[in-house]
């Protein structure tokens, strides 16, 4: 045994080491050719010479105590089932050696890293190794580890089985060999041609490949030696063809997003108003109602027929006792720094999960729009010209592509991650999915060159462009398994400023609303989810207008950034609901500030006609208290230098006590 001191502390140490090694595994022991050797006093300088004399490669001092050395073998790969008795005996017989311990081997795996060959040795899809957004090992000059962490979810057994995702787009090549086995024909429809066959219309330039590419990101089959692998490769994908006509109509949009909610779990939309930096637009009346019904409408315990196929479907997500709600995933927009996705009424809706994108080295894509309504991010192609830095997926007529791009590529990836979470817990509601997104998304190695990462009043870290970070499929699936449904949601009109106030380039207009968040009433909101600032304002140049809002906890949300291409001087914003998710979990009671002003070089003027503050959230949210405790703990540990010094002192004291040194 190791003898360091005059008391019994050394005995405790050895007993502890023996206990750990004896109970670490029930499998047959594996012994390495690594040895822990204790030398007598005054012989430490001879450790390396002694090691080489006995056939070892070298000796390295073990810092936990004096006289301990690690003897490294020349052949690092060899292992055996029995102890090396002769080698140990020779070492023990050396006059310089006090004790010898041959080291037992036991398994350990690297956390947060997956070798491609370790995920599934049978993955034979030719583009799988190029799908860096699934498993990033540094392909195409990317940053290793910066991915969706789907490997962890797959290893847990979640691959999207039993979940149907609808791609609302220009159609799907459902004959594609990488999509055909996962295609849900019963849930598909062509609202452009009014038939059940949403096949893309042919064009010479393959203009209508958009939906097929999005579908492959979600549900491309695995291990068929074709193209790549979908995020949820055992999910079903439905095609809803609705984009391919000269003009969109309210009824087509409404019909599309409300198509067969008894079968479709997730709707993915990679479209919206024109991203020209001067458009302010959103869903019309029918579509708004369809969205509201999709997430909020209660179901009932019965089955509905599909008359086209004479089959019956259980009302699952819309079932009794309350509807779980359709999950709408929306691409945040491709207008870049010239646009603001809070001017897109689809992406900024509290009924959708708005998804932005990052490129494979963690930077923002040049086309990314930023806004306070974005909840999280996934990945798309970016600034690099490497041909393999795009998104690998299916293409028209049985082809594959490496060039899918834009936030169009980001939304389907998110839909796939949500499908994995739904398989882990089919009872998740649309709000549960938003809470899981906030809680499990990670900053990882994302980098925004314009907007800093900040923490809100309960410690949740967010970024104005990336939202709460990149989706973590493994983390979300694990949390989903044990998830308890969030409490009932309430809405409170917190206050309103109705008197017209002038805005000029001379300074900021600052308005204040102090609220009790409807405390004492049935609709009291204690823990925030979404916050809307409903604003009516006009300006001599709308694009130079910027609006910020600050919560009672001090969290500032950028509701509107300058849009240099927007020359509007007549329409302005008419009761436009600017939305923020940045105050998620905060207590809304207290003073809220709204600041409005102008950017740009030319003097501008305007009038703020109305600001109404709308609060949406719950009266109880048990996990919020844990977030606060975690945040306080992180704050206490933020003094890095002090912490390191205290830790060093604690370790030194412990070692001295253990080894009996004064």
Short mmCIF file of N, CA, C and O in Angstrom, two decimals, residues 491-561:
data_model
loop_
_atom_site.label_atom_id
_atom_site.label_comp_id
_atom_site.label_asym_id
_atom_site.label_seq_id
_atom_site.Cartn_x
_atom_site.Cartn_y
_atom_site.Cartn_z
N UNK A 491 -53.63 36.19 -21.10
CA UNK A 491 -53.32 37.40 -21.87
C UNK A 491 -53.75 38.62 -21.08
O UNK A 491 -54.85 38.67 -20.54
N UNK A 492 -52.89 39.59 -21.01
CA UNK A 492 -53.18 40.81 -20.25
C UNK A 492 -52.86 42.03 -21.09
O UNK A 492 -51.74 42.15 -21.62
N UNK A 493 -53.83 42.92 -21.25
CA UNK A 493 -53.56 44.24 -21.84
C UNK A 493 -52.99 45.09 -20.72
O UNK A 493 -53.71 45.55 -19.83
N UNK A 494 -51.69 45.29 -20.75
CA UNK A 494 -50.98 45.87 -19.61
C UNK A 494 -51.13 47.37 -19.51
O UNK A 494 -50.88 47.96 -18.46
N UNK A 495 -51.50 48.02 -20.59
CA UNK A 495 -51.64 49.47 -20.58
C UNK A 495 -51.51 50.02 -21.99
O UNK A 495 -51.12 49.30 -22.93
N UNK A 496 -51.82 51.28 -22.14
CA UNK A 496 -51.78 51.89 -23.47
C UNK A 496 -51.51 53.37 -23.36
O UNK A 496 -51.96 54.05 -22.43
N UNK A 497 -50.73 53.88 -24.32
CA UNK A 497 -50.52 55.32 -24.47
C UNK A 497 -51.18 55.74 -25.77
O UNK A 497 -50.78 55.32 -26.85
N UNK A 498 -52.23 56.57 -25.65
CA UNK A 498 -53.05 56.93 -26.82
C UNK A 498 -52.79 58.34 -27.32
O UNK A 498 -53.18 58.67 -28.44
N UNK A 499 -52.15 59.16 -26.52
CA UNK A 499 -51.93 60.55 -26.94
C UNK A 499 -50.82 60.63 -27.98
O UNK A 499 -49.73 60.07 -27.79
N UNK A 500 -51.04 61.32 -29.10
CA UNK A 500 -50.00 61.45 -30.13
C UNK A 500 -48.76 62.16 -29.58
O UNK A 500 -48.86 63.17 -28.89
N UNK A 501 -47.60 61.60 -29.89
CA UNK A 501 -46.33 62.18 -29.46
C UNK A 501 -45.42 62.33 -30.66
O UNK A 501 -45.27 61.40 -31.46
N UNK A 502 -44.76 63.47 -30.78
CA UNK A 502 -43.88 63.71 -31.92
C UNK A 502 -42.52 63.01 -31.74
O UNK A 502 -42.01 62.90 -30.63
N UNK A 503 -42.00 62.56 -32.86
CA UNK A 503 -40.66 61.97 -32.90
C UNK A 503 -39.83 62.79 -33.87
O UNK A 503 -40.31 63.17 -34.95
N UNK A 504 -38.62 63.10 -33.51
CA UNK A 504 -37.75 63.85 -34.42
C UNK A 504 -36.33 63.30 -34.35
O UNK A 504 -36.02 62.44 -33.51
N UNK A 505 -35.50 63.80 -35.23
CA UNK A 505 -34.10 63.38 -35.25
C UNK A 505 -33.28 64.02 -34.15
O UNK A 505 -32.11 63.69 -33.95
N UNK A 506 -33.89 64.94 -33.39
CA UNK A 506 -33.16 65.65 -32.34
C UNK A 506 -32.91 64.79 -31.11
O UNK A 506 -32.00 65.06 -30.33
N UNK A 507 -33.73 63.76 -30.91
CA UNK A 507 -33.56 62.92 -29.71
C UNK A 507 -34.60 61.82 -29.69
O UNK A 507 -35.51 61.77 -30.53
N UNK A 508 -34.47 60.95 -28.71
CA UNK A 508 -35.37 59.81 -28.59
C UNK A 508 -36.67 60.21 -27.90
O UNK A 508 -36.65 60.96 -26.92
N UNK A 509 -37.79 59.70 -28.40
CA UNK A 509 -39.06 59.78 -27.68
C UNK A 509 -39.10 58.61 -26.71
O UNK A 509 -38.89 57.46 -27.10
N UNK A 510 -39.35 58.89 -25.44
CA UNK A 510 -39.41 57.85 -24.42
C UNK A 510 -40.80 57.85 -23.79
O UNK A 510 -41.25 58.86 -23.26
N UNK A 511 -41.47 56.70 -23.88
CA UNK A 511 -42.79 56.51 -23.28
C UNK A 511 -42.70 55.44 -22.21
O UNK A 511 -41.86 54.54 -22.28
N UNK A 512 -43.59 55.52 -21.23
CA UNK A 512 -43.56 54.57 -20.13
C UNK A 512 -44.96 54.05 -19.82
O UNK A 512 -45.94 54.80 -19.88
N UNK A 513 -45.05 52.76 -19.54
CA UNK A 513 -46.27 52.14 -19.04
C UNK A 513 -45.89 51.34 -17.80
O UNK A 513 -45.03 50.46 -17.85
N UNK A 514 -46.50 51.66 -16.68
CA UNK A 514 -46.28 50.91 -15.46
C UNK A 514 -47.47 49.98 -15.25
O UNK A 514 -48.62 50.42 -15.30
N UNK A 515 -47.21 48.70 -15.06
CA UNK A 515 -48.29 47.72 -15.03
C UNK A 515 -48.16 46.77 -13.85
O UNK A 515 -47.06 46.48 -13.39
N UNK A 516 -49.31 46.27 -13.40
CA UNK A 516 -49.33 45.19 -12.41
C UNK A 516 -49.62 43.86 -13.08
O UNK A 516 -49.83 42.85 -12.41
N UNK A 517 -49.63 43.84 -14.44
CA UNK A 517 -49.82 42.62 -15.23
C UNK A 517 -51.13 41.93 -14.91
O UNK A 517 -51.22 40.70 -14.91
N UNK A 518 -52.17 42.75 -14.64
CA UNK A 518 -53.52 42.25 -14.34
C UNK A 518 -53.56 41.44 -13.04
O UNK A 518 -54.39 40.53 -12.89
N UNK A 519 -52.67 41.76 -12.12
CA UNK A 519 -52.64 41.05 -10.84
C UNK A 519 -53.97 41.22 -10.12
O UNK A 519 -54.57 42.29 -10.10
N UNK A 520 -54.46 40.16 -9.50
CA UNK A 520 -55.74 40.17 -8.82
C UNK A 520 -56.90 39.81 -9.72
O UNK A 520 -58.03 39.64 -9.25
N UNK A 521 -56.63 39.68 -11.02
CA UNK A 521 -57.67 39.29 -11.98
C UNK A 521 -57.40 37.88 -12.48
O UNK A 521 -56.33 37.32 -12.30
N UNK A 522 -58.41 37.32 -13.16
CA UNK A 522 -58.28 35.96 -13.66
C UNK A 522 -57.19 35.82 -14.71
O UNK A 522 -56.63 34.74 -14.88
N UNK A 523 -56.88 36.91 -15.40
CA UNK A 523 -55.90 36.86 -16.49
C UNK A 523 -54.53 37.40 -16.07
O UNK A 523 -53.75 37.86 -16.90
N UNK A 524 -54.22 37.33 -14.78
CA UNK A 524 -52.91 37.76 -14.28
C UNK A 524 -51.79 36.98 -14.97
O UNK A 524 -51.84 35.76 -15.10
N UNK A 525 -50.75 37.70 -15.41
CA UNK A 525 -49.58 37.09 -16.04
C UNK A 525 -48.38 37.32 -15.12
O UNK A 525 -47.95 38.45 -14.93
N UNK A 526 -47.85 36.23 -14.59
CA UNK A 526 -46.70 36.32 -13.67
C UNK A 526 -45.39 35.98 -14.37
O UNK A 526 -44.35 36.56 -14.10
N UNK A 527 -45.42 34.99 -15.27
CA UNK A 527 -44.22 34.57 -16.00
C UNK A 527 -44.45 34.79 -17.49
O UNK A 527 -45.38 34.23 -18.07
N UNK A 528 -43.60 35.58 -18.10
CA UNK A 528 -43.80 35.96 -19.49
C UNK A 528 -43.43 34.86 -20.48
O UNK A 528 -42.48 34.09 -20.26
N UNK A 529 -44.18 34.83 -21.56
CA UNK A 529 -43.76 34.10 -22.76
C UNK A 529 -43.53 35.16 -23.85
O UNK A 529 -42.44 35.67 -23.99
N UNK A 530 -44.57 35.52 -24.58
CA UNK A 530 -44.43 36.53 -25.63
C UNK A 530 -44.92 37.89 -25.13
O UNK A 530 -45.85 37.97 -24.33
N UNK A 531 -44.29 38.93 -25.63
CA UNK A 531 -44.73 40.31 -25.34
C UNK A 531 -44.89 41.03 -26.67
O UNK A 531 -44.02 40.95 -27.54
N UNK A 532 -46.03 41.70 -26.82
CA UNK A 532 -46.30 42.46 -28.04
C UNK A 532 -46.44 43.95 -27.72
O UNK A 532 -47.09 44.32 -26.74
N UNK A 533 -45.79 44.76 -28.54
CA UNK A 533 -46.00 46.20 -28.50
C UNK A 533 -46.78 46.56 -29.75
O UNK A 533 -46.24 46.57 -30.86
N UNK A 534 -48.06 46.81 -29.59
CA UNK A 534 -48.92 47.15 -30.73
C UNK A 534 -48.79 48.65 -30.97
O UNK A 534 -49.18 49.47 -30.14
N UNK A 535 -48.23 49.00 -32.13
CA UNK A 535 -47.81 50.38 -32.37
C UNK A 535 -48.49 50.94 -33.63
O UNK A 535 -48.57 50.26 -34.65
N UNK A 536 -48.97 52.17 -33.51
CA UNK A 536 -49.40 52.95 -34.67
C UNK A 536 -48.50 54.18 -34.75
O UNK A 536 -48.44 54.98 -33.81
N UNK A 537 -47.75 54.29 -35.84
CA UNK A 537 -46.78 55.37 -35.99
C UNK A 537 -46.61 55.69 -37.47
O UNK A 537 -46.71 54.81 -38.32
N UNK A 538 -46.40 56.95 -37.78
CA UNK A 538 -46.03 57.33 -39.15
C UNK A 538 -44.77 58.17 -39.10
O UNK A 538 -44.39 58.71 -38.06
N UNK A 539 -44.10 58.23 -40.24
CA UNK A 539 -42.81 58.93 -40.28
C UNK A 539 -42.57 59.47 -41.67
O UNK A 539 -43.11 58.96 -42.66
N UNK A 540 -41.76 60.51 -41.74
CA UNK A 540 -41.39 61.09 -43.04
C UNK A 540 -40.58 60.10 -43.87
O UNK A 540 -40.58 60.14 -45.09
N UNK A 541 -39.88 59.20 -43.18
CA UNK A 541 -39.20 58.07 -43.85
C UNK A 541 -39.21 56.88 -42.90
O UNK A 541 -38.44 56.84 -41.94
N UNK A 542 -40.12 55.94 -43.17
CA UNK A 542 -40.32 54.81 -42.26
C UNK A 542 -39.05 54.00 -42.04
O UNK A 542 -38.80 53.49 -40.95
N UNK A 543 -38.22 53.90 -43.07
CA UNK A 543 -37.03 53.07 -42.96
C UNK A 543 -35.99 53.59 -41.99
O UNK A 543 -35.11 52.82 -41.57
N UNK A 544 -36.05 54.86 -41.62
CA UNK A 544 -35.08 55.41 -40.67
C UNK A 544 -35.55 55.29 -39.23
O UNK A 544 -34.82 55.65 -38.30
N UNK A 545 -36.75 54.76 -39.04
CA UNK A 545 -37.31 54.65 -37.70
C UNK A 545 -36.72 53.44 -36.97
O UNK A 545 -36.53 52.38 -37.53
N UNK A 546 -36.41 53.63 -35.70
CA UNK A 546 -36.01 52.51 -34.85
C UNK A 546 -36.77 52.58 -33.54
O UNK A 546 -37.04 53.67 -33.01
N UNK A 547 -37.14 51.41 -33.02
CA UNK A 547 -37.95 51.33 -31.80
C UNK A 547 -37.35 50.27 -30.88
O UNK A 547 -37.08 49.14 -31.30
N UNK A 548 -37.15 50.64 -29.61
CA UNK A 548 -36.67 49.70 -28.59
C UNK A 548 -37.64 49.67 -27.43
O UNK A 548 -38.35 50.66 -27.16
N UNK A 549 -37.67 48.54 -26.72
CA UNK A 549 -38.52 48.43 -25.54
C UNK A 549 -37.73 47.74 -24.43
O UNK A 549 -37.03 46.75 -24.68
N UNK A 550 -37.86 48.27 -23.20
CA UNK A 550 -37.12 47.74 -22.06
C UNK A 550 -38.10 47.27 -20.99
O UNK A 550 -39.04 47.98 -20.63
N UNK A 551 -37.88 46.06 -20.49
CA UNK A 551 -38.76 45.46 -19.49
C UNK A 551 -38.41 45.96 -18.10
O UNK A 551 -37.34 46.55 -17.89
N UNK A 552 -39.27 45.71 -17.10
CA UNK A 552 -38.95 46.10 -15.73
C UNK A 552 -37.67 45.46 -15.21
O UNK A 552 -37.00 46.02 -14.33
N UNK A 553 -37.29 44.31 -15.75
CA UNK A 553 -36.05 43.64 -15.33
C UNK A 553 -34.82 44.20 -16.02
O UNK A 553 -33.70 43.77 -15.75
N UNK A 554 -35.02 45.17 -16.92
CA UNK A 554 -33.89 45.80 -17.60
C UNK A 554 -33.49 45.17 -18.92
O UNK A 554 -32.47 45.54 -19.50
N UNK A 555 -34.29 44.24 -19.43
CA UNK A 555 -33.97 43.59 -20.70
C UNK A 555 -34.45 44.46 -21.86
O UNK A 555 -35.65 44.74 -21.97
N UNK A 556 -33.52 44.88 -22.70
CA UNK A 556 -33.86 45.71 -23.86
C UNK A 556 -34.08 44.85 -25.09
O UNK A 556 -33.22 44.03 -25.44
N UNK A 557 -35.22 45.04 -25.75
CA UNK A 557 -35.54 44.37 -27.01
C UNK A 557 -35.53 45.39 -28.13
O UNK A 557 -36.14 46.47 -28.00
N UNK A 558 -34.84 45.07 -29.22
CA UNK A 558 -34.86 45.92 -30.41
C UNK A 558 -36.07 45.51 -31.24
O UNK A 558 -36.04 44.51 -31.95
N UNK A 559 -37.15 46.29 -31.15
CA UNK A 559 -38.38 45.94 -31.86
C UNK A 559 -38.30 46.25 -33.34
O UNK A 559 -38.91 45.56 -34.16
N UNK A 560 -37.56 47.30 -33.70
CA UNK A 560 -37.44 47.69 -35.10
C UNK A 560 -36.08 48.34 -35.33
O UNK A 560 -35.71 49.28 -34.64
N UNK A 561 -35.35 47.80 -36.30
CA UNK A 561 -34.07 48.38 -36.69
C UNK A 561 -34.25 49.22 -37.95
O UNK A 561 -35.25 49.08 -38.68
#
